[in-house]
Every structure is written in C-alpha cells, then in structure tokens.
Amino acid sequence: MDSGAQAAGWTDERVETLKKLWMEGLSASQIAGELGQGVTRNAVIGKVHRLKLSARAKPTNTAPRARPAPRPAPRRVASPSASLSSGSGGASMMGGAVKARMSMPRPQTMGATALAASPEIETNLYVAPAAAELFIPEDKRLNLLQLTESTCKWPIGDPLTKDFYFCGQHSLESGPYCEFHSRRAYHQVDKKRR
DNA sequence: CCCTGATTCGC
DNA sequence: GCGAATCAGG
C-alpha cells in the first residue's frame, strides 16, 4: 500500500483550511502550525499569494503596496551538492527527528481577540518607564555622564527630578541595554494600540 | 530581541 | 507550483 507524501502538495482540503483561517485573520505562522508541522509559515504565505488571497482585511485601503522592494542581489546559495540520489523510489525522508520549530503556546493578541472585561480603573495615567521592575542599588546607578559603551542606558525615573538614573548594568553587544531591559525595549508586550 | 507579511528566485 | 531565503516594517 502506498503511503507517505502528505507533507507536500496542497490538497483542496488544505487549501480551504488555509483560506478560511487566513480570512479569519490568523497569522501565517499560526495557520502553518494548524495545518501541520510539514508546513512552514513561508509555505503558507507563498500559497496565499499564489491564490491571490493577500489583503484579507482591507476594506478601505487605497494605499499602494509600499515599495516593490529593490532587491540588489538576493544571491541565493547554490545547491550545496546534488549528490542526493533522488528518485529510485527511495523515500528516505522523515527520519523521525521532528523538531517542533517555533512553539507558541501563548494566546497572543490576535485581531479577533476580544478585550477582557476588566473593570479595572486605570488611574495611572503616567506610567514610569518600567522602572519599578528592576531595582538598582544606589551605588550602581549612573547619571548621564557616567554612561559608557558597556552600560545599560535604560532610563529610570523622572528625568526632571533627582530620582532619575540609568540602569547601569552591563549592556549587551547587540544593544544599548542590558538583557533585562533589552527585552522591555522591544518585543511584543503590548503590541500596537489600535 | 521578538514578531508580522511581502517578495524573489532556484528548484 | 512550491517554499527557503531574504527583505522590510513594527
């Protein structure tokens, strides 16, 4: 009995699922995860475009597609070596080590995520720059002149008062902040406020 | 750093 | 047609 060859090939069923989920606003990675591990987010996006499904939720948008992206020279890596004997009816794929790439068990705020009915009163109109999250001993606090290339430049407190200082921890090579504040800087913590 | 979709191009 | 690599934005 033949078996296998399920990862590749977009069956009508899968295409329908793709359309459905895409229209519902799910992200490509989520759809990929839903379809199966044999499908990557790139595959989903690629298929979406081939189907001309892009622009799912854009009723009134006449904005041109940004820029055609002036590619200098993608220069893709040539085939490492076509020494892999293809054909010969040797289905040597699927060894078993299925790496669960990209695990995201977190709900994450998607487009159709309803707001939690939290009657909490937001009295704090002014939120400090995530200060109280990391206590810095006084002897470690730095002022503007004390900052160096290797000190975390995350500001803490109100710049207009004396209780202002910089984190001062050893900063990462990849940024001006320490590891802790580097995360706070970007990452999707609150996403965009619509 | 994380994520998102968009695009290109070798297969 | 397919999707990895890459790009570009947030």
mmCIF file with all atom_site columns, C-alpha atoms (C1' of nucleotides) in Angstrom:
data_model
loop_
_atom_site.group_PDB
_atom_site.id
_atom_site.type_symbol
_atom_site.label_atom_id
_atom_site.label_alt_id
_atom_site.label_comp_id
_atom_site.label_asym_id
_atom_site.label_entity_id
_atom_site.label_seq_id
_atom_site.pdbx_PDB_ins_code
_atom_site.Cartn_x
_atom_site.Cartn_y
_atom_site.Cartn_z
_atom_site.occupancy
_atom_site.B_iso_or_equiv
_atom_site.pdbx_formal_charge
_atom_site.auth_seq_id
_atom_site.auth_comp_id
_atom_site.auth_asym_id
_atom_site.auth_atom_id
_atom_site.pdbx_PDB_model_num
ATOM 1   C CA    . MET A 1 1   ? 0.000   0.000  0.000  1.00 0.00 ? 1   MET A CA    1
ATOM 2   C CA    . ASP A 1 2   ? 1.331   3.269  -0.821 1.00 0.00 ? 2   ASP A CA    1
ATOM 3   C CA    . SER A 1 3   ? 1.808   5.715  1.929  1.00 0.00 ? 3   SER A CA    1
ATOM 4   C CA    . GLY A 1 4   ? 3.557   8.913  2.598  1.00 0.00 ? 4   GLY A CA    1
ATOM 5   C CA    . ALA A 1 5   ? 3.801   12.110 0.636  1.00 0.00 ? 5   ALA A CA    1
ATOM 6   C CA    . GLN A 1 6   ? 1.422   14.002 2.812  1.00 0.00 ? 6   GLN A CA    1
ATOM 7   C CA    . ALA A 1 7   ? 3.525   16.947 3.713  1.00 0.00 ? 7   ALA A CA    1
ATOM 8   C CA    . ALA A 1 8   ? 3.936   18.276 0.223  1.00 0.00 ? 8   ALA A CA    1
ATOM 9   C CA    . GLY A 1 9   ? 1.072   19.058 -2.057 1.00 0.00 ? 9   GLY A CA    1
ATOM 10  C CA    . TRP A 1 10  ? -1.755  21.402 -1.381 1.00 0.00 ? 10  TRP A CA    1
ATOM 11  C CA    . THR A 1 11  ? -4.911  19.395 -1.378 1.00 0.00 ? 11  THR A CA    1
ATOM 12  C CA    . ASP A 1 12  ? -8.200  21.147 -1.853 1.00 0.00 ? 12  ASP A CA    1
ATOM 13  C CA    . GLU A 1 13  ? -8.979  20.411 1.720  1.00 0.00 ? 13  GLU A CA    1
ATOM 14  C CA    . ARG A 1 14  ? -5.856  22.066 2.941  1.00 0.00 ? 14  ARG A CA    1
ATOM 15  C CA    . VAL A 1 15  ? -6.309  24.999 0.630  1.00 0.00 ? 15  VAL A CA    1
ATOM 16  C CA    . GLU A 1 16  ? -9.757  25.530 2.011  1.00 0.00 ? 16  GLU A CA    1
ATOM 17  C CA    . THR A 1 17  ? -8.461  25.466 5.524  1.00 0.00 ? 17  THR A CA    1
ATOM 18  C CA    . LEU A 1 18  ? -5.829  27.922 4.513  1.00 0.00 ? 18  LEU A CA    1
ATOM 19  C CA    . LYS A 1 19  ? -8.355  30.295 3.011  1.00 0.00 ? 19  LYS A CA    1
ATOM 20  C CA    . LYS A 1 20  ? -10.644 30.003 5.966  1.00 0.00 ? 20  LYS A CA    1
ATOM 21  C CA    . LEU A 1 21  ? -8.002  30.663 8.578  1.00 0.00 ? 21  LEU A CA    1
ATOM 22  C CA    . TRP A 1 22  ? -6.401  33.401 6.555  1.00 0.00 ? 22  TRP A CA    1
ATOM 23  C CA    . MET A 1 23  ? -9.700  35.182 6.193  1.00 0.00 ? 23  MET A CA    1
ATOM 24  C CA    . GLU A 1 24  ? -10.333 34.797 9.867  1.00 0.00 ? 24  GLU A CA    1
ATOM 25  C CA    . GLY A 1 25  ? -7.259  36.797 10.463 1.00 0.00 ? 25  GLY A CA    1
ATOM 26  C CA    . LEU A 1 26  ? -4.933  34.152 11.752 1.00 0.00 ? 26  LEU A CA    1
ATOM 27  C CA    . SER A 1 27  ? -1.284  34.777 11.178 1.00 0.00 ? 27  SER A CA    1
ATOM 28  C CA    . ALA A 1 28  ? 0.675   32.752 8.699  1.00 0.00 ? 28  ALA A CA    1
ATOM 29  C CA    . SER A 1 29  ? 2.646   31.034 11.404 1.00 0.00 ? 29  SER A CA    1
ATOM 30  C CA    . GLN A 1 30  ? -0.473  30.029 13.233 1.00 0.00 ? 30  GLN A CA    1
ATOM 31  C CA    . ILE A 1 31  ? -2.025  28.653 10.096 1.00 0.00 ? 31  ILE A CA    1
ATOM 32  C CA    . ALA A 1 32  ? 1.139   26.776 9.389  1.00 0.00 ? 32  ALA A CA    1
ATOM 33  C CA    . GLY A 1 33  ? 1.050   25.303 12.844 1.00 0.00 ? 33  GLY A CA    1
ATOM 34  C CA    . GLU A 1 34  ? -2.550  24.361 12.392 1.00 0.00 ? 34  GLU A CA    1
ATOM 35  C CA    . LEU A 1 35  ? -2.029  22.702 9.054  1.00 0.00 ? 35  LEU A CA    1
ATOM 36  C CA    . GLY A 1 36  ? 0.756   20.589 10.333 1.00 0.00 ? 36  GLY A CA    1
ATOM 37  C CA    . GLN A 1 37  ? 4.402   20.564 11.053 1.00 0.00 ? 37  GLN A CA    1
ATOM 38  C CA    . GLY A 1 38  ? 5.212   19.839 7.459  1.00 0.00 ? 38  GLY A CA    1
ATOM 39  C CA    . VAL A 1 39  ? 4.023   23.289 6.574  1.00 0.00 ? 39  VAL A CA    1
ATOM 40  C CA    . THR A 1 40  ? 6.021   26.334 7.380  1.00 0.00 ? 40  THR A CA    1
ATOM 41  C CA    . ARG A 1 41  ? 4.885   29.863 7.659  1.00 0.00 ? 41  ARG A CA    1
ATOM 42  C CA    . ASN A 1 42  ? 6.666   30.676 4.444  1.00 0.00 ? 42  ASN A CA    1
ATOM 43  C CA    . ALA A 1 43  ? 4.803   27.961 2.657  1.00 0.00 ? 43  ALA A CA    1
ATOM 44  C CA    . VAL A 1 44  ? 1.543   29.407 3.847  1.00 0.00 ? 44  VAL A CA    1
ATOM 45  C CA    . ILE A 1 45  ? 2.434   32.882 2.761  1.00 0.00 ? 45  ILE A CA    1
ATOM 46  C CA    . GLY A 1 46  ? 3.653   31.658 -0.565 1.00 0.00 ? 46  GLY A CA    1
ATOM 47  C CA    . LYS A 1 47  ? 0.452   29.786 -1.185 1.00 0.00 ? 47  LYS A CA    1
ATOM 48  C CA    . VAL A 1 48  ? -1.624  32.697 -0.055 1.00 0.00 ? 48  VAL A CA    1
ATOM 49  C CA    . HIS A 1 49  ? -0.024  34.886 -2.609 1.00 0.00 ? 49  HIS A CA    1
ATOM 50  C CA    . ARG A 1 50  ? -0.347  32.350 -5.338 1.00 0.00 ? 50  ARG A CA    1
ATOM 51  C CA    . LEU A 1 51  ? -4.025  32.188 -4.557 1.00 0.00 ? 51  LEU A CA    1
ATOM 52  C CA    . LYS A 1 52  ? -4.089  35.937 -4.541 1.00 0.00 ? 52  LYS A CA    1
ATOM 53  C CA    . LEU A 1 53  ? -5.567  35.966 -1.109 1.00 0.00 ? 53  LEU A CA    1
ATOM 54  C CA    . SER A 1 54  ? -3.415  38.674 0.341  1.00 0.00 ? 54  SER A CA    1
ATOM 55  C CA    . ALA A 1 55  ? -5.076  41.673 1.833  1.00 0.00 ? 55  ALA A CA    1
ATOM 56  C CA    . ARG A 1 56  ? -7.676  39.898 3.864  1.00 0.00 ? 56  ARG A CA    1
ATOM 57  C CA    . ALA A 1 57  ? -8.934  42.773 5.923  1.00 0.00 ? 57  ALA A CA    1
ATOM 58  C CA    . LYS A 1 58  ? -8.512  45.913 3.986  1.00 0.00 ? 58  LYS A CA    1
ATOM 59  C CA    . PRO A 1 59  ? -11.832 47.403 3.022  1.00 0.00 ? 59  PRO A CA    1
ATOM 60  C CA    . THR A 1 60  ? -10.850 50.956 2.508  1.00 0.00 ? 60  THR A CA    1
ATOM 61  C CA    . ASN A 1 61  ? -7.283  50.984 1.640  1.00 0.00 ? 61  ASN A CA    1
ATOM 62  C CA    . THR A 1 62  ? -6.017  52.512 -1.499 1.00 0.00 ? 62  THR A CA    1
ATOM 63  C CA    . ALA A 1 63  ? -2.507  52.616 -0.282 1.00 0.00 ? 63  ALA A CA    1
ATOM 64  C CA    . PRO A 1 64  ? -0.107  51.281 -2.864 1.00 0.00 ? 64  PRO A CA    1
ATOM 65  C CA    . ARG A 1 65  ? 1.855   48.240 -1.942 1.00 0.00 ? 65  ARG A CA    1
ATOM 66  C CA    . ALA A 1 66  ? 4.587   50.162 -0.248 1.00 0.00 ? 66  ALA A CA    1
ATOM 67  C CA    . ARG A 1 67  ? 7.595   49.662 -2.464 1.00 0.00 ? 67  ARG A CA    1
ATOM 68  C CA    . PRO A 1 68  ? 8.377   46.959 -4.966 1.00 0.00 ? 68  PRO A CA    1
ATOM 69  C CA    . ALA A 1 69  ? 11.391  46.182 -2.878 1.00 0.00 ? 69  ALA A CA    1
ATOM 70  C CA    . PRO A 1 70  ? 14.504  46.945 -4.858 1.00 0.00 ? 70  PRO A CA    1
ATOM 71  C CA    . ARG A 1 71  ? 16.436  43.756 -4.483 1.00 0.00 ? 71  ARG A CA    1
ATOM 72  C CA    . PRO A 1 72  ? 20.124  44.313 -5.026 1.00 0.00 ? 72  PRO A CA    1
ATOM 73  C CA    . ALA A 1 73  ? 21.030  40.713 -5.451 1.00 0.00 ? 73  ALA A CA    1
ATOM 74  C CA    . PRO A 1 74  ? 19.495  38.044 -3.278 1.00 0.00 ? 74  PRO A CA    1
ATOM 75  C CA    . ARG A 1 75  ? 22.339  35.853 -4.306 1.00 0.00 ? 75  ARG A CA    1
ATOM 76  C CA    . ARG A 1 76  ? 20.895  32.700 -3.105 1.00 0.00 ? 76  ARG A CA    1
ATOM 77  C CA    . VAL A 1 77  ? 23.197  29.917 -2.077 1.00 0.00 ? 77  VAL A CA    1
ATOM 78  C CA    . ALA A 1 78  ? 23.708  27.490 -4.867 1.00 0.00 ? 78  ALA A CA    1
ATOM 79  C CA    . SER A 1 79  ? 22.889  23.894 -4.302 1.00 0.00 ? 79  SER A CA    1
ATOM 80  C CA    . PRO A 1 80  ? 25.331  22.519 -1.798 1.00 0.00 ? 80  PRO A CA    1
ATOM 81  C CA    . SER A 1 81  ? 25.715  19.386 -3.807 1.00 0.00 ? 81  SER A CA    1
ATOM 82  C CA    . ALA A 1 82  ? 23.264  17.415 -5.804 1.00 0.00 ? 82  ALA A CA    1
ATOM 83  C CA    . SER A 1 83  ? 24.743  14.223 -4.551 1.00 0.00 ? 83  SER A CA    1
ATOM 84  C CA    . LEU A 1 84  ? 21.472  13.239 -3.089 1.00 0.00 ? 84  LEU A CA    1
ATOM 85  C CA    . SER A 1 85  ? 20.243  10.449 -5.224 1.00 0.00 ? 85  SER A CA    1
ATOM 86  C CA    . SER A 1 86  ? 16.702  11.392 -5.865 1.00 0.00 ? 86  SER A CA    1
ATOM 87  C CA    . GLY A 1 87  ? 14.162  9.061  -7.299 1.00 0.00 ? 87  GLY A CA    1
ATOM 88  C CA    . SER A 1 88  ? 14.986  5.412  -7.214 1.00 0.00 ? 88  SER A CA    1
ATOM 89  C CA    . GLY A 1 89  ? 11.867  5.081  -5.143 1.00 0.00 ? 89  GLY A CA    1
ATOM 90  C CA    . GLY A 1 90  ? 13.862  5.735  -2.043 1.00 0.00 ? 90  GLY A CA    1
ATOM 91  C CA    . ALA A 1 91  ? 11.686  7.639  0.342  1.00 0.00 ? 91  ALA A CA    1
ATOM 92  C CA    . SER A 1 92  ? 14.402  8.245  2.845  1.00 0.00 ? 92  SER A CA    1
ATOM 93  C CA    . MET A 1 93  ? 12.795  11.331 4.216  1.00 0.00 ? 93  MET A CA    1
ATOM 94  C CA    . MET A 1 94  ? 11.075  11.578 7.528  1.00 0.00 ? 94  MET A CA    1
ATOM 95  C CA    . GLY A 1 95  ? 13.713  10.089 9.707  1.00 0.00 ? 95  GLY A CA    1
ATOM 96  C CA    . GLY A 1 96  ? 11.911  10.748 12.903 1.00 0.00 ? 96  GLY A CA    1
ATOM 97  C CA    . ALA A 1 97  ? 13.549  13.757 14.453 1.00 0.00 ? 97  ALA A CA    1
ATOM 98  C CA    . VAL A 1 98  ? 10.648  16.093 14.152 1.00 0.00 ? 98  VAL A CA    1
ATOM 99  C CA    . LYS A 1 99  ? 11.802  19.337 15.528 1.00 0.00 ? 99  LYS A CA    1
ATOM 100 C CA    . ALA A 1 100 ? 8.908   21.324 16.786 1.00 0.00 ? 100 ALA A CA    1
ATOM 101 C CA    . ARG A 1 101 ? 10.177  24.568 15.475 1.00 0.00 ? 101 ARG A CA    1
ATOM 102 C CA    . MET A 1 102 ? 8.562   27.619 16.730 1.00 0.00 ? 102 MET A CA    1
ATOM 103 C CA    . SER A 1 103 ? 6.433   26.636 19.633 1.00 0.00 ? 103 SER A CA    1
ATOM 104 C CA    . MET A 1 104 ? 3.995   29.299 20.622 1.00 0.00 ? 104 MET A CA    1
ATOM 105 C CA    . PRO A 1 105 ? 1.507   28.072 23.160 1.00 0.00 ? 105 PRO A CA    1
ATOM 106 C CA    . ARG A 1 106 ? 0.737   31.572 24.140 1.00 0.00 ? 106 ARG A CA    1
ATOM 107 C CA    . PRO A 1 107 ? -2.611  33.047 23.181 1.00 0.00 ? 107 PRO A CA    1
ATOM 108 C CA    . GLN A 1 108 ? -1.105  36.225 21.895 1.00 0.00 ? 108 GLN A CA    1
ATOM 109 C CA    . THR A 1 109 ? -3.374  39.032 20.980 1.00 0.00 ? 109 THR A CA    1
ATOM 110 C CA    . MET A 1 110 ? -4.667  38.483 17.552 1.00 0.00 ? 110 MET A CA    1
ATOM 111 C CA    . GLY A 1 111 ? -7.000  40.586 15.535 1.00 0.00 ? 111 GLY A CA    1
ATOM 112 C CA    . ALA A 1 112 ? -10.158 38.951 16.688 1.00 0.00 ? 112 ALA A CA    1
ATOM 113 C CA    . THR A 1 113 ? -9.216  38.870 20.307 1.00 0.00 ? 113 THR A CA    1
ATOM 114 C CA    . ALA A 1 114 ? -11.920 40.289 22.430 1.00 0.00 ? 114 ALA A CA    1
ATOM 115 C CA    . LEU A 1 115 ? -10.976 42.631 25.189 1.00 0.00 ? 115 LEU A CA    1
ATOM 116 C CA    . ALA A 1 116 ? -11.121 41.154 28.610 1.00 0.00 ? 116 ALA A CA    1
ATOM 117 C CA    . ALA A 1 117 ? -13.923 42.639 30.595 1.00 0.00 ? 117 ALA A CA    1
ATOM 118 C CA    . SER A 1 118 ? -11.777 44.025 33.317 1.00 0.00 ? 118 SER A CA    1
ATOM 119 C CA    . PRO A 1 119 ? -13.435 46.874 35.144 1.00 0.00 ? 119 PRO A CA    1
ATOM 120 C CA    . GLU A 1 120 ? -10.116 47.908 36.492 1.00 0.00 ? 120 GLU A CA    1
ATOM 121 C CA    . ILE A 1 121 ? -9.686  51.557 36.878 1.00 0.00 ? 121 ILE A CA    1
ATOM 122 C CA    . GLU A 1 122 ? -6.668  52.887 35.140 1.00 0.00 ? 122 GLU A CA    1
ATOM 123 C CA    . THR A 1 123 ? -5.670  55.629 37.477 1.00 0.00 ? 123 THR A CA    1
ATOM 124 C CA    . ASN A 1 124 ? -2.079  55.617 36.454 1.00 0.00 ? 124 ASN A CA    1
ATOM 125 C CA    . LEU A 1 125 ? -2.114  57.938 33.543 1.00 0.00 ? 125 LEU A CA    1
ATOM 126 C CA    . TYR A 1 126 ? 1.591   58.392 33.814 1.00 0.00 ? 126 TYR A CA    1
ATOM 127 C CA    . VAL A 1 127 ? 3.400   55.144 33.709 1.00 0.00 ? 127 VAL A CA    1
ATOM 128 C CA    . ALA A 1 128 ? 7.012   55.285 34.626 1.00 0.00 ? 128 ALA A CA    1
ATOM 129 C CA    . PRO A 1 129 ? 9.401   53.781 32.083 1.00 0.00 ? 129 PRO A CA    1
ATOM 130 C CA    . ALA A 1 130 ? 9.065   50.356 33.571 1.00 0.00 ? 130 ALA A CA    1
ATOM 131 C CA    . ALA A 1 131 ? 11.137  51.485 36.465 1.00 0.00 ? 131 ALA A CA    1
ATOM 132 C CA    . ALA A 1 132 ? 9.895   49.606 39.445 1.00 0.00 ? 132 ALA A CA    1
ATOM 133 C CA    . GLU A 1 133 ? 10.533  46.359 37.682 1.00 0.00 ? 133 GLU A CA    1
ATOM 134 C CA    . LEU A 1 134 ? 14.189  46.276 38.403 1.00 0.00 ? 134 LEU A CA    1
ATOM 135 C CA    . PHE A 1 135 ? 15.753  47.634 41.491 1.00 0.00 ? 135 PHE A CA    1
ATOM 136 C CA    . ILE A 1 136 ? 19.162  49.113 41.003 1.00 0.00 ? 136 ILE A CA    1
ATOM 137 C CA    . PRO A 1 137 ? 21.274  49.679 44.098 1.00 0.00 ? 137 PRO A CA    1
ATOM 138 C CA    . GLU A 1 138 ? 22.257  53.251 44.563 1.00 0.00 ? 138 GLU A CA    1
ATOM 139 C CA    . ASP A 1 139 ? 25.876  52.505 44.110 1.00 0.00 ? 139 ASP A CA    1
ATOM 140 C CA    . LYS A 1 140 ? 25.134  51.083 40.720 1.00 0.00 ? 140 LYS A CA    1
ATOM 141 C CA    . ARG A 1 141 ? 23.010  53.869 39.424 1.00 0.00 ? 141 ARG A CA    1
ATOM 142 C CA    . LEU A 1 142 ? 24.507  56.069 36.783 1.00 0.00 ? 142 LEU A CA    1
ATOM 143 C CA    . ASN A 1 143 ? 23.894  59.564 35.637 1.00 0.00 ? 143 ASN A CA    1
ATOM 144 C CA    . LEU A 1 144 ? 24.205  60.743 32.094 1.00 0.00 ? 144 LEU A CA    1
ATOM 145 C CA    . LEU A 1 145 ? 27.897  61.421 32.328 1.00 0.00 ? 145 LEU A CA    1
ATOM 146 C CA    . GLN A 1 146 ? 28.630  58.083 33.813 1.00 0.00 ? 146 GLN A CA    1
ATOM 147 C CA    . LEU A 1 147 ? 27.283  56.133 30.924 1.00 0.00 ? 147 LEU A CA    1
ATOM 148 C CA    . THR A 1 148 ? 29.716  54.231 28.827 1.00 0.00 ? 148 THR A CA    1
ATOM 149 C CA    . GLU A 1 149 ? 29.522  51.969 25.848 1.00 0.00 ? 149 GLU A CA    1
ATOM 150 C CA    . SER A 1 150 ? 29.018  48.989 28.055 1.00 0.00 ? 150 SER A CA    1
ATOM 151 C CA    . THR A 1 151 ? 26.461  50.352 30.447 1.00 0.00 ? 151 THR A CA    1
ATOM 152 C CA    . CYS A 1 152 ? 22.769  49.864 30.091 1.00 0.00 ? 152 CYS A CA    1
ATOM 153 C CA    . LYS A 1 153 ? 21.220  53.139 29.080 1.00 0.00 ? 153 LYS A CA    1
ATOM 154 C CA    . TRP A 1 154 ? 17.735  52.360 30.189 1.00 0.00 ? 154 TRP A CA    1
ATOM 155 C CA    . PRO A 1 155 ? 16.346  55.442 31.905 1.00 0.00 ? 155 PRO A CA    1
ATOM 156 C CA    . ILE A 1 156 ? 14.675  55.042 35.225 1.00 0.00 ? 156 ILE A CA    1
ATOM 157 C CA    . GLY A 1 157 ? 12.560  57.575 36.986 1.00 0.00 ? 157 GLY A CA    1
ATOM 158 C CA    . ASP A 1 158 ? 11.591  61.050 36.041 1.00 0.00 ? 158 ASP A CA    1
ATOM 159 C CA    . PRO A 1 159 ? 14.277  62.941 34.139 1.00 0.00 ? 159 PRO A CA    1
ATOM 160 C CA    . LEU A 1 160 ? 13.027  66.132 35.678 1.00 0.00 ? 160 LEU A CA    1
ATOM 161 C CA    . THR A 1 161 ? 13.681  65.073 39.214 1.00 0.00 ? 161 THR A CA    1
ATOM 162 C CA    . LYS A 1 162 ? 16.624  63.783 41.126 1.00 0.00 ? 162 LYS A CA    1
ATOM 163 C CA    . ASP A 1 163 ? 15.369  60.284 41.264 1.00 0.00 ? 163 ASP A CA    1
ATOM 164 C CA    . PHE A 1 164 ? 16.469  59.780 37.737 1.00 0.00 ? 164 PHE A CA    1
ATOM 165 C CA    . TYR A 1 165 ? 19.230  57.472 36.796 1.00 0.00 ? 165 TYR A CA    1
ATOM 166 C CA    . PHE A 1 166 ? 20.259  54.882 34.307 1.00 0.00 ? 166 PHE A CA    1
ATOM 167 C CA    . CYS A 1 167 ? 20.234  51.183 34.799 1.00 0.00 ? 167 CYS A CA    1
ATOM 168 C CA    . GLY A 1 168 ? 23.972  50.866 34.532 1.00 0.00 ? 168 GLY A CA    1
ATOM 169 C CA    . GLN A 1 169 ? 24.104  47.108 34.228 1.00 0.00 ? 169 GLN A CA    1
ATOM 170 C CA    . HIS A 1 170 ? 26.450  45.684 31.689 1.00 0.00 ? 170 HIS A CA    1
ATOM 171 C CA    . SER A 1 171 ? 24.838  46.195 28.336 1.00 0.00 ? 171 SER A CA    1
ATOM 172 C CA    . LEU A 1 172 ? 24.683  43.657 25.582 1.00 0.00 ? 172 LEU A CA    1
ATOM 173 C CA    . GLU A 1 173 ? 26.735  43.862 22.456 1.00 0.00 ? 173 GLU A CA    1
ATOM 174 C CA    . SER A 1 174 ? 23.611  43.794 20.431 1.00 0.00 ? 174 SER A CA    1
ATOM 175 C CA    . GLY A 1 175 ? 22.128  46.867 22.010 1.00 0.00 ? 175 GLY A CA    1
ATOM 176 C CA    . PRO A 1 176 ? 22.361  49.738 24.402 1.00 0.00 ? 176 PRO A CA    1
ATOM 177 C CA    . TYR A 1 177 ? 20.527  47.922 27.118 1.00 0.00 ? 177 TYR A CA    1
ATOM 178 C CA    . CYS A 1 178 ? 21.176  45.072 29.448 1.00 0.00 ? 178 CYS A CA    1
ATOM 179 C CA    . GLU A 1 179 ? 19.461  41.811 28.835 1.00 0.00 ? 179 GLU A CA    1
ATOM 180 C CA    . PHE A 1 180 ? 16.555  42.624 31.060 1.00 0.00 ? 180 PHE A CA    1
ATOM 181 C CA    . HIS A 1 181 ? 15.809  45.974 29.556 1.00 0.00 ? 181 HIS A CA    1
ATOM 182 C CA    . SER A 1 182 ? 16.585  44.836 26.086 1.00 0.00 ? 182 SER A CA    1
ATOM 183 C CA    . ARG A 1 183 ? 13.535  42.690 26.279 1.00 0.00 ? 183 ARG A CA    1
ATOM 184 C CA    . ARG A 1 184 ? 11.454  45.523 27.595 1.00 0.00 ? 184 ARG A CA    1
ATOM 185 C CA    . ALA A 1 185 ? 12.583  47.823 24.863 1.00 0.00 ? 185 ALA A CA    1
ATOM 186 C CA    . TYR A 1 186 ? 11.062  45.962 22.007 1.00 0.00 ? 186 TYR A CA    1
ATOM 187 C CA    . HIS A 1 187 ? 9.385   42.658 21.926 1.00 0.00 ? 187 HIS A CA    1
ATOM 188 C CA    . GLN A 1 188 ? 5.708   42.488 21.593 1.00 0.00 ? 188 GLN A CA    1
ATOM 189 C CA    . VAL A 1 189 ? 4.490   43.187 25.034 1.00 0.00 ? 189 VAL A CA    1
ATOM 190 C CA    . ASP A 1 190 ? 1.636   45.440 24.242 1.00 0.00 ? 190 ASP A CA    1
ATOM 191 C CA    . LYS A 1 191 ? 1.744   45.286 20.507 1.00 0.00 ? 191 LYS A CA    1
ATOM 192 C CA    . LYS A 1 192 ? 0.266   48.199 18.764 1.00 0.00 ? 192 LYS A CA    1
ATOM 193 C CA    . ARG A 1 193 ? -2.604  50.008 20.278 1.00 0.00 ? 193 ARG A CA    1
ATOM 194 C CA    . ARG A 1 194 ? -5.271  50.254 17.728 1.00 0.00 ? 194 ARG A CA    1
ATOM 195 C "C1'" . DC  B 2 1   ? 15.078  40.635 20.777 1.00 0.00 ? 1   DC  B "C1'" 1
ATOM 196 C "C1'" . DC  B 2 2   ? 10.531  39.128 19.048 1.00 0.00 ? 2   DC  B "C1'" 1
ATOM 197 C "C1'" . DC  B 2 3   ? 7.128   39.014 15.557 1.00 0.00 ? 3   DC  B "C1'" 1
ATOM 198 C "C1'" . DT  B 2 4   ? 4.466   40.065 11.073 1.00 0.00 ? 4   DT  B "C1'" 1
ATOM 199 C "C1'" . DG  B 2 5   ? 3.654   39.705 5.855  1.00 0.00 ? 5   DG  B "C1'" 1
ATOM 200 C "C1'" . DA  B 2 6   ? 5.984   40.540 1.002  1.00 0.00 ? 6   DA  B "C1'" 1
ATOM 201 C "C1'" . DT  B 2 7   ? 8.915   39.314 -2.431 1.00 0.00 ? 7   DT  B "C1'" 1
ATOM 202 C "C1'" . DT  B 2 8   ? 12.161  36.924 -5.179 1.00 0.00 ? 8   DT  B "C1'" 1
ATOM 203 C "C1'" . DC  B 2 9   ? 14.020  33.053 -7.368 1.00 0.00 ? 9   DC  B "C1'" 1
ATOM 204 C "C1'" . DG  B 2 10  ? 16.123  28.235 -7.530 1.00 0.00 ? 10  DG  B "C1'" 1
ATOM 205 C "C1'" . DC  B 2 11  ? 14.164  24.012 -7.687 1.00 0.00 ? 11  DC  B "C1'" 1
ATOM 206 C "C1'" . DG  C 3 1   ? 3.683   25.287 -8.348 1.00 0.00 ? 1   DG  C "C1'" 1
ATOM 207 C "C1'" . DC  C 3 2   ? 6.387   25.195 -4.323 1.00 0.00 ? 2   DC  C "C1'" 1
ATOM 208 C "C1'" . DG  C 3 3   ? 8.847   27.210 -0.421 1.00 0.00 ? 3   DG  C "C1'" 1
ATOM 209 C "C1'" . DA  C 3 4   ? 13.505  28.753 1.677  1.00 0.00 ? 4   DA  C "C1'" 1
ATOM 210 C "C1'" . DA  C 3 5   ? 15.845  32.797 1.922  1.00 0.00 ? 5   DA  C "C1'" 1
ATOM 211 C "C1'" . DT  C 3 6   ? 15.618  37.378 2.226  1.00 0.00 ? 6   DT  C "C1'" 1
ATOM 212 C "C1'" . DC  C 3 7   ? 13.695  41.843 2.842  1.00 0.00 ? 7   DC  C "C1'" 1
ATOM 213 C "C1'" . DA  C 3 8   ? 11.052  45.423 5.196  1.00 0.00 ? 8   DA  C "C1'" 1
ATOM 214 C "C1'" . DG  C 3 9   ? 8.069   47.141 8.840  1.00 0.00 ? 9   DG  C "C1'" 1
ATOM 215 C "C1'" . DG  C 3 10  ? 6.512   47.195 13.720 1.00 0.00 ? 10  DG  C "C1'" 1
#
